[in-house]
Amino acid sequence: MEKIIEVRGISKAYGKRKMKEKIHAVRDVSFHVNRGEVVGLLGPNGAGKTSTIKMLCGLLESDAGSIHINGLDICKKRLKALEHISAVLEGNRNLYWRLTVRENLEYFAGNRGYSRKQVAYQADKLLEQFNLKDKENELVNGLSRGMQQKLAIAVALLANTDVILLDEPTLGLDVEVSYELRNILNRIVKEEQRTIIISSHDMPVVQELCDRVIIINKGEVVIDDRVENLLKLFETRAYSMKLGEGLSVDQENKLLSKFPLSTYTTSSHETIVEVNLEHSQDIYELFDLLKEEGTMVESIDRITIDFEQVFVQIVKGGMTNEMAASIQC
Ligand SMILES: Nc1ncnc2c1ncn2[C@@H]1O[C@H](COP(=O)(O)OP(=O)(O)OP(=O)(O)O)[C@@H](O)[C@H]1O
């Protein structure tokens, strides 16, 4: 597979005003993106995603390491390398706010050197794809945030670069527009084989669109794996058990300290324990813990897990690529 982006050991530290120590936002991060892949760049707040994205699109210089885009070193051949990447960053700075929707599309299509007929064709196609036809003559200035975001992504697609970088594409959008945008992107991903890097906290977007995710925590890559592998991995280790009776306080404490990713809920009619085990065989330890006081397990089911739960478990549970690989073996 052709590596269109190759990031090797990049780091970034920021100086803190009046303080000697630095904030190490990104530490020795390496990853690659293959042509045609849709990769999610995820992490909790302050993990180092924005810094990484800014380094990828040349807005920030790394302190160490290298970034190659389409084989071109972003430090040595900056302008040539950046021709291969277009980015939609927060604030949609890639749009002309005093032009209409159609004028923006036609302007950027014109910049690509298309003929007048092709410009009109491209604009029509994108207006249709992004459901913007009825807004074509409105100024960008007056559009809702959702409409502006759709147009910004349409303009980025128009540039036809090898890689498109979408930073939080659904941030601040209402549920309906976010859903619509997710569907539009999904269609484009399926039909056009684009290489896209998406940074997002919107887990349904990640689960639906991304082939692979790179999770960054405290400036370091903790997981780099296919979405389907991670879902499978966590699904085989997540169980819901219905117990015959409530646990004693002592047993409950033992359960929560031994299996920190579990939840225990009890009511007058049922007691449920949900666990996510580090290794599938840990289930025997759980049975022993319950057996100690003669607690009956009435039923046990595997939990269907979504990517949001996977993400929380990885970040909170401190899982790394090595741990994931050892479980998968
Ligand atoms: N210009 C800056 N000066 C000083 N510290 C910074 C600067 N930019 C980022 N940081 C710090 O670097 C760390 C990583 O920040 P970054 O914005 O890259 O993370 P992030 O994963 O994008 O977070 P979020 O999801 O909240 O946007 C944080 O501790 C942040 O406070």
Tab-separated table of C-alpha atoms and ligand atoms in Angstrom:
chain	number	residue	atom	x	y	z
A	1	MET	CA	0.000	0.000	0.000
A	2	GLU	CA	1.218	3.468	-0.847
A	3	LYS	CA	2.023	5.596	2.197
A	4	ILE	CA	0.793	9.087	1.426
A	5	ILE	CA	1.685	10.497	4.853
A	6	GLU	CA	4.588	9.362	6.941
A	7	VAL	CA	5.171	10.887	10.354
A	8	ARG	CA	8.328	9.808	12.160
A	9	GLY	CA	9.073	10.678	15.766
A	10	ILE	CA	7.652	14.201	15.853
A	11	SER	CA	7.664	16.163	19.100
A	12	LYS	CA	6.461	19.593	20.119
A	13	ALA	CA	6.971	21.439	23.399
A	14	TYR	CA	5.588	24.870	24.254
A	15	GLY	CA	7.358	27.292	26.574
A	16	LYS	CA	5.246	28.433	29.507
A	17	ARG	CA	5.361	32.116	30.322
A	18	LYS	CA	7.388	32.898	33.470
A	19	MET	CA	8.057	29.201	33.980
A	20	LYS	CA	11.128	27.200	33.231
A	21	GLU	CA	9.463	23.905	32.405
A	22	LYS	CA	7.857	23.277	29.023
A	23	ILE	CA	4.570	21.660	28.081
A	24	HIS	CA	5.327	18.568	26.041
A	25	ALA	CA	2.256	18.554	23.814
A	26	VAL	CA	3.506	15.877	21.387
A	27	ARG	CA	6.170	13.308	22.236
A	28	ASP	CA	7.847	11.108	19.675
A	29	VAL	CA	4.695	10.478	17.620
A	30	SER	CA	4.943	8.231	14.566
A	31	PHE	CA	2.250	6.983	12.209
A	32	HIS	CA	1.469	6.697	8.547
A	33	VAL	CA	-1.617	7.034	6.365
A	34	ASN	CA	-2.098	4.942	3.226
A	35	ARG	CA	-3.655	6.285	0.058
A	36	GLY	CA	-7.439	5.842	0.145
A	37	GLU	CA	-7.601	5.385	3.914
A	38	VAL	CA	-9.844	7.329	6.277
A	39	VAL	CA	-7.997	7.692	9.563
A	40	GLY	CA	-9.372	9.116	12.806
A	41	LEU	CA	-7.049	11.102	15.049
A	42	LEU	CA	-8.553	10.952	18.511
A	43	GLY	CA	-7.704	11.775	22.062
A	44	PRO	CA	-9.062	13.496	25.148
A	45	ASN	CA	-8.783	17.289	25.561
A	46	GLY	CA	-5.185	18.434	25.632
A	47	ALA	CA	-3.899	15.145	24.186
A	48	GLY	CA	-1.941	16.833	21.413
A	49	LYS	CA	-4.247	16.380	18.393
A	50	THR	CA	-4.378	20.022	17.301
A	51	SER	CA	-0.615	20.371	17.630
A	52	THR	CA	-0.166	17.238	15.501
A	53	ILE	CA	-2.649	18.493	12.889
A	54	LYS	CA	-0.980	21.900	12.758
A	55	MET	CA	2.377	20.235	12.157
A	56	LEU	CA	0.821	18.081	9.406
A	57	CYS	CA	-0.480	21.083	7.509
A	58	GLY	CA	2.616	23.192	8.020
A	59	LEU	CA	1.158	25.705	10.490
A	60	LEU	CA	3.533	24.616	13.225
A	61	GLU	CA	7.113	23.390	13.062
A	62	SER	CA	8.030	20.248	14.954
A	63	ASP	CA	10.958	20.298	17.394
A	64	ALA	CA	12.096	16.864	16.262
A	65	GLY	CA	11.239	14.143	13.779
A	66	SER	CA	9.987	14.384	10.216
A	67	ILE	CA	6.781	14.539	8.191
A	68	HIS	CA	6.619	13.392	4.588
A	69	ILE	CA	3.583	14.057	2.423
A	70	ASN	CA	3.562	12.109	-0.817
A	71	GLY	CA	7.277	11.490	-0.233
A	72	LEU	CA	8.101	15.190	0.220
A	73	ASP	CA	9.698	16.375	3.450
A	74	ILE	CA	7.511	19.129	4.870
A	75	CYS	CA	10.596	20.913	6.287
A	76	LYS	CA	12.752	20.784	3.182
A	77	LYS	CA	10.083	21.031	0.439
A	78	ARG	CA	7.386	22.845	2.391
A	79	LEU	CA	5.367	24.416	-0.432
A	80	LYS	CA	5.572	21.384	-2.719
A	81	ALA	CA	4.563	19.062	0.150
A	82	LEU	CA	1.657	21.271	1.186
A	83	GLU	CA	0.224	21.175	-2.350
A	84	HIS	CA	-0.854	17.615	-1.555
A	85	ILE	CA	-2.920	18.423	1.501
A	86	SER	CA	-5.988	20.561	2.097
A	87	ALA	CA	-7.367	21.232	5.532
A	88	VAL	CA	-10.650	22.347	7.030
A	89	LEU	CA	-9.667	23.756	10.379
A	90	GLU	CA	-11.765	25.420	13.023
A	91	GLY	CA	-13.216	28.743	11.846
A	92	ASN	CA	-13.497	27.742	8.172
A	93	ARG	CA	-10.772	30.084	7.078
A	94	ASN	CA	-10.762	28.516	3.612
A	95	LEU	CA	-13.929	30.432	2.599
A	96	TYR	CA	-14.567	33.924	1.265
A	97	TRP	CA	-17.227	35.296	3.563
A	98	ARG	CA	-18.365	38.097	1.259
A	99	LEU	CA	-18.937	35.780	-1.702
A	100	THR	CA	-21.978	33.585	-2.202
A	101	VAL	CA	-21.929	29.809	-1.875
A	102	ARG	CA	-21.779	29.306	-5.635
A	103	GLU	CA	-19.171	32.065	-6.104
A	104	ASN	CA	-16.921	30.363	-3.560
A	105	LEU	CA	-17.206	27.027	-5.350
A	106	GLU	CA	-16.667	28.621	-8.766
A	107	TYR	CA	-13.724	30.674	-7.541
A	108	PHE	CA	-11.904	27.641	-6.121
A	109	ALA	CA	-12.801	25.478	-9.128
A	110	GLY	CA	-11.474	28.262	-11.377
A	111	ASN	CA	-8.247	28.287	-9.382
A	112	ARG	CA	-7.782	24.635	-10.248
A	113	GLY	CA	-7.631	25.633	-13.905
A	114	TYR	CA	-10.958	24.098	-14.931
A	115	SER	CA	-12.703	25.391	-18.069
A	116	ARG	CA	-15.835	27.501	-17.591
A	117	LYS	CA	-18.029	24.479	-18.380
A	118	GLN	CA	-16.119	22.289	-15.889
A	119	VAL	CA	-16.326	25.001	-13.219
A	120	ALA	CA	-20.112	25.060	-13.529
A	121	TYR	CA	-20.237	21.259	-13.525
A	122	GLN	CA	-18.081	20.979	-10.374
A	123	ALA	CA	-20.097	23.652	-8.563
A	124	ASP	CA	-23.392	21.958	-9.469
A	125	LYS	CA	-22.100	18.559	-8.394
A	126	LEU	CA	-20.950	19.821	-4.978
A	127	LEU	CA	-24.107	21.897	-4.405
A	128	GLU	CA	-26.064	18.713	-5.013
A	129	GLN	CA	-23.774	16.470	-2.908
A	130	PHE	CA	-23.860	18.835	0.068
A	131	ASN	CA	-27.556	19.774	-0.190
A	132	LEU	CA	-26.641	23.419	-0.727
A	133	LYS	CA	-28.548	24.055	-3.957
A	134	ASP	CA	-31.185	26.254	-2.299
A	135	LYS	CA	-28.438	28.358	-0.678
A	136	GLU	CA	-26.272	28.837	-3.759
A	137	ASN	CA	-26.908	32.592	-4.018
A	138	GLU	CA	-26.578	33.401	-0.303
A	139	LEU	CA	-23.508	35.099	1.131
A	140	VAL	CA	-21.332	32.839	3.285
A	141	ASN	CA	-21.465	35.535	5.948
A	142	GLY	CA	-25.165	34.933	6.554
A	143	LEU	CA	-25.102	31.140	6.552
A	144	SER	CA	-25.576	28.980	9.646
A	145	ARG	CA	-22.501	27.287	11.079
A	146	GLY	CA	-23.637	23.939	9.657
A	147	MET	CA	-24.004	25.360	6.138
A	148	GLN	CA	-20.618	27.072	6.357
A	149	GLN	CA	-19.044	23.832	7.495
A	150	LYS	CA	-20.574	21.905	4.599
A	151	LEU	CA	-19.320	24.515	2.135
A	152	ALA	CA	-15.838	24.521	3.693
A	153	ILE	CA	-15.609	20.755	3.201
A	154	ALA	CA	-16.968	21.027	-0.350
A	155	VAL	CA	-14.262	23.600	-1.153
A	156	ALA	CA	-11.585	21.340	0.352
A	157	LEU	CA	-12.790	18.463	-1.861
A	158	LEU	CA	-12.635	20.726	-4.882
A	159	ALA	CA	-8.917	21.222	-4.416
A	160	ASN	CA	-8.544	17.511	-5.269
A	161	THR	CA	-5.452	17.120	-3.114
A	162	ASP	CA	-4.119	13.685	-2.156
A	163	VAL	CA	-5.076	14.214	1.506
A	164	ILE	CA	-7.896	16.095	3.196
A	165	LEU	CA	-7.613	16.994	6.836
A	166	LEU	CA	-10.870	17.607	8.694
A	167	ASP	CA	-10.462	19.046	12.176
A	168	GLU	CA	-13.608	18.434	14.251
A	169	PRO	CA	-15.962	18.546	11.242
A	170	THR	CA	-19.143	18.230	13.328
A	171	LEU	CA	-18.117	20.368	16.320
A	172	GLY	CA	-20.858	22.776	17.363
A	173	LEU	CA	-23.377	21.463	14.829
A	174	ASP	CA	-26.844	20.420	15.913
A	175	VAL	CA	-27.723	16.729	15.832
A	176	GLU	CA	-29.601	16.954	12.537
A	177	VAL	CA	-26.865	18.769	10.582
A	178	SER	CA	-24.201	16.607	12.161
A	179	TYR	CA	-26.101	13.492	11.012
A	180	GLU	CA	-26.534	14.933	7.529
A	181	LEU	CA	-22.846	15.812	7.257
A	182	ARG	CA	-21.888	12.337	8.451
A	183	ASN	CA	-24.041	10.808	5.705
A	184	ILE	CA	-22.597	13.117	3.050
A	185	LEU	CA	-19.043	12.290	4.101
A	186	ASN	CA	-19.883	8.593	4.235
A	187	ARG	CA	-21.150	8.691	0.647
A	188	ILE	CA	-18.056	10.569	-0.525
A	189	VAL	CA	-15.715	8.185	1.282
A	190	LYS	CA	-17.416	5.171	-0.312
A	191	GLU	CA	-17.695	6.612	-3.808
A	192	GLU	CA	-14.485	8.574	-4.190
A	193	GLN	CA	-11.736	6.674	-2.347
A	194	ARG	CA	-10.379	9.852	-0.758
A	195	THR	CA	-7.566	9.893	1.790
A	196	ILE	CA	-8.946	11.697	4.819
A	197	ILE	CA	-7.668	12.380	8.315
A	198	ILE	CA	-10.435	13.290	10.728
A	199	SER	CA	-9.866	14.658	14.182
A	200	SER	CA	-13.067	14.364	16.171
A	201	HIS	CA	-14.701	13.837	19.524
A	202	ASP	CA	-17.833	12.709	17.685
A	203	MET	CA	-17.614	8.953	18.046
A	204	PRO	CA	-20.479	8.008	15.677
A	205	VAL	CA	-18.593	9.960	12.975
A	206	VAL	CA	-15.434	8.025	13.758
A	207	GLN	CA	-17.166	4.654	13.896
A	208	GLU	CA	-18.996	5.232	10.631
A	209	LEU	CA	-16.290	6.865	8.545
A	210	CYS	CA	-12.876	5.735	9.720
A	211	ASP	CA	-11.044	2.588	8.657
A	212	ARG	CA	-8.408	3.071	11.313
A	213	VAL	CA	-7.954	5.189	14.418
A	214	ILE	CA	-4.872	6.643	16.023
A	215	ILE	CA	-5.516	7.532	19.635
A	216	ILE	CA	-3.205	10.058	21.244
A	217	ASN	CA	-3.063	10.502	24.987
A	218	LYS	CA	-0.714	12.869	26.833
A	219	GLY	CA	1.154	13.560	23.615
A	220	GLU	CA	1.816	9.915	22.745
A	221	VAL	CA	0.209	7.417	20.374
A	222	VAL	CA	-1.455	4.780	22.549
A	223	ILE	CA	-3.438	2.893	19.909
A	224	ASP	CA	-3.134	2.636	16.143
A	225	ASP	CA	-5.534	-0.012	14.888
A	226	ARG	CA	-8.472	-0.717	12.630
A	227	VAL	CA	-11.844	0.319	14.036
A	228	GLU	CA	-13.281	-3.161	13.425
A	229	ASN	CA	-10.402	-4.792	15.374
A	230	LEU	CA	-10.945	-2.534	18.359
A	231	LEU	CA	-14.694	-3.105	18.363
A	232	LYS	CA	-14.178	-6.869	18.161
A	233	LEU	CA	-11.522	-6.801	20.838
A	234	PHE	CA	-13.667	-4.966	23.338
A	235	GLU	CA	-16.847	-6.798	22.448
A	236	THR	CA	-15.348	-10.166	23.382
A	237	ARG	CA	-14.345	-8.819	26.778
A	238	ALA	CA	-17.479	-6.926	27.778
A	239	TYR	CA	-20.149	-8.818	29.679
A	240	SER	CA	-23.375	-8.024	31.460
A	241	MET	CA	-24.346	-10.357	34.307
A	242	LYS	CA	-27.621	-10.584	36.136
A	243	LEU	CA	-27.057	-11.712	39.703
A	244	GLY	CA	-29.454	-13.625	41.960
A	245	GLU	CA	-29.036	-11.072	44.755
A	246	GLY	CA	-27.166	-7.858	45.649
A	247	LEU	CA	-23.471	-7.952	46.627
A	248	SER	CA	-22.203	-7.197	50.109
A	249	VAL	CA	-20.357	-3.874	50.464
A	250	ASP	CA	-17.112	-5.789	50.839
A	251	GLN	CA	-17.755	-7.804	47.664
A	252	GLU	CA	-18.775	-4.685	45.737
A	253	ASN	CA	-15.567	-2.908	46.765
A	254	LYS	CA	-13.493	-5.919	45.779
A	255	LEU	CA	-15.257	-6.084	42.411
A	256	LEU	CA	-14.714	-2.419	41.618
A	257	SER	CA	-11.075	-2.425	42.690
A	258	LYS	CA	-10.234	-5.640	40.852
A	259	PHE	CA	-12.193	-4.696	37.716
A	260	PRO	CA	-12.051	-0.893	37.642
A	261	LEU	CA	-13.926	-0.680	34.336
A	262	SER	CA	-17.033	-2.321	35.755
A	263	THR	CA	-20.352	-0.917	36.885
A	264	TYR	CA	-22.620	-2.344	39.555
A	265	THR	CA	-26.306	-1.431	39.724
A	266	THR	CA	-28.843	-2.872	42.080
A	267	SER	CA	-32.538	-2.181	42.548
A	268	SER	CA	-35.437	-3.922	44.258
A	269	HIS	CA	-35.961	-6.215	41.277
A	270	GLU	CA	-32.518	-6.856	39.796
A	271	THR	CA	-28.767	-6.614	40.272
A	272	ILE	CA	-26.589	-6.112	37.201
A	273	VAL	CA	-22.812	-6.152	36.915
A	274	GLU	CA	-21.263	-4.929	33.694
A	275	VAL	CA	-17.575	-5.659	33.264
A	276	ASN	CA	-14.938	-5.032	30.692
A	277	LEU	CA	-12.094	-7.427	31.240
A	278	GLU	CA	-8.502	-6.862	30.317
A	279	HIS	CA	-8.181	-10.510	29.232
A	280	SER	CA	-11.062	-12.803	28.348
A	281	GLN	CA	-9.819	-15.396	30.874
A	282	ASP	CA	-10.286	-12.843	33.702
A	283	ILE	CA	-13.898	-13.951	33.705
A	284	TYR	CA	-12.899	-16.943	35.863
A	285	GLU	CA	-11.502	-14.589	38.492
A	286	LEU	CA	-14.786	-12.708	38.417
A	287	PHE	CA	-16.756	-15.940	38.928
A	288	ASP	CA	-14.494	-16.825	41.916
A	289	LEU	CA	-15.082	-13.403	43.444
A	290	LEU	CA	-18.850	-13.835	43.162
A	291	LYS	CA	-18.721	-17.458	44.388
A	292	GLU	CA	-16.884	-16.452	47.601
A	293	GLU	CA	-20.166	-15.400	49.134
A	294	GLY	CA	-22.360	-17.774	47.191
A	295	THR	CA	-23.742	-15.148	44.788
A	296	MET	CA	-25.623	-16.789	41.916
A	297	VAL	CA	-25.144	-15.602	38.341
A	298	GLU	CA	-28.598	-15.890	36.749
A	299	SER	CA	-27.617	-14.886	33.219
A	300	ILE	CA	-24.603	-13.633	31.315
A	301	ASP	CA	-24.577	-11.767	28.023
A	302	ARG	CA	-21.920	-10.266	25.848
A	303	ILE	CA	-22.367	-6.496	25.535
A	304	THR	CA	-22.527	-4.990	22.069
A	305	ILE	CA	-20.140	-2.126	22.286
A	306	ASP	CA	-19.921	1.065	20.250
A	307	PHE	CA	-16.835	3.072	19.458
A	308	GLU	CA	-17.558	5.645	22.157
A	309	GLN	CA	-17.217	2.909	24.800
A	310	VAL	CA	-14.059	1.590	23.134
A	311	PHE	CA	-12.535	5.064	23.228
A	312	VAL	CA	-13.364	5.596	26.911
A	313	GLN	CA	-11.975	2.183	27.846
A	314	ILE	CA	-8.720	2.810	25.969
A	315	VAL	CA	-8.171	6.260	27.416
A	316	LYS	CA	-9.348	5.497	30.960
A	317	GLY	CA	-8.074	1.946	31.073
A	318	GLY	CA	-4.639	2.936	29.840
A	319	MET	CA	-4.622	0.392	27.010
A	320	THR	CA	-1.711	0.480	24.563
A	321	ASN	CA	-0.963	-1.166	21.204
A	322	GLU	CA	1.129	-3.788	23.002
A	323	MET	CA	-1.720	-4.687	25.355
A	324	ALA	CA	-4.195	-4.833	22.471
A	325	ALA	CA	-1.832	-7.089	20.495
A	326	SER	CA	-1.286	-9.439	23.453
A	327	ILE	CA	-5.053	-9.834	23.875
A	328	GLN	CA	-5.601	-10.413	20.182
A	329	CYS	CA	-3.006	-13.203	20.038
B	1	LIG	N1	0.311	27.741	21.896
B	1	LIG	C1	0.406	27.024	23.014
B	1	LIG	N2	1.126	27.462	24.065
B	1	LIG	C2	1.246	26.744	25.197
B	1	LIG	N3	0.664	25.531	25.374
B	1	LIG	C3	-0.070	25.038	24.365
B	1	LIG	C4	-0.245	25.747	23.135
B	1	LIG	N4	-1.035	25.000	22.323
B	1	LIG	C5	-1.338	23.872	23.007
B	1	LIG	N5	-0.770	23.887	24.230
B	1	LIG	C6	-0.840	22.812	25.249
B	1	LIG	O1	-0.377	21.615	24.642
B	1	LIG	C7	-1.164	20.496	25.061
B	1	LIG	C8	-1.779	19.831	23.839
B	1	LIG	O2	-2.694	20.745	23.252
B	1	LIG	P1	-3.466	20.455	21.885
B	1	LIG	O3	-4.311	21.651	21.604
B	1	LIG	O4	-2.519	20.008	20.851
B	1	LIG	O5	-4.397	19.227	22.338
B	1	LIG	P2	-5.770	18.686	21.721
B	1	LIG	O6	-5.678	17.198	21.811
B	1	LIG	O7	-6.003	19.259	20.390
B	1	LIG	O8	-6.852	19.223	22.743
B	1	LIG	P3	-8.408	19.640	22.480
B	1	LIG	O9	-9.133	18.375	22.148
B	1	LIG	O10	-8.796	20.199	23.805
B	1	LIG	O11	-8.397	20.646	21.377
B	1	LIG	C9	-2.192	21.052	26.044
B	1	LIG	O12	-1.667	20.888	27.344
B	1	LIG	C10	-2.272	22.526	25.687
B	1	LIG	O13	-2.620	23.302	26.818
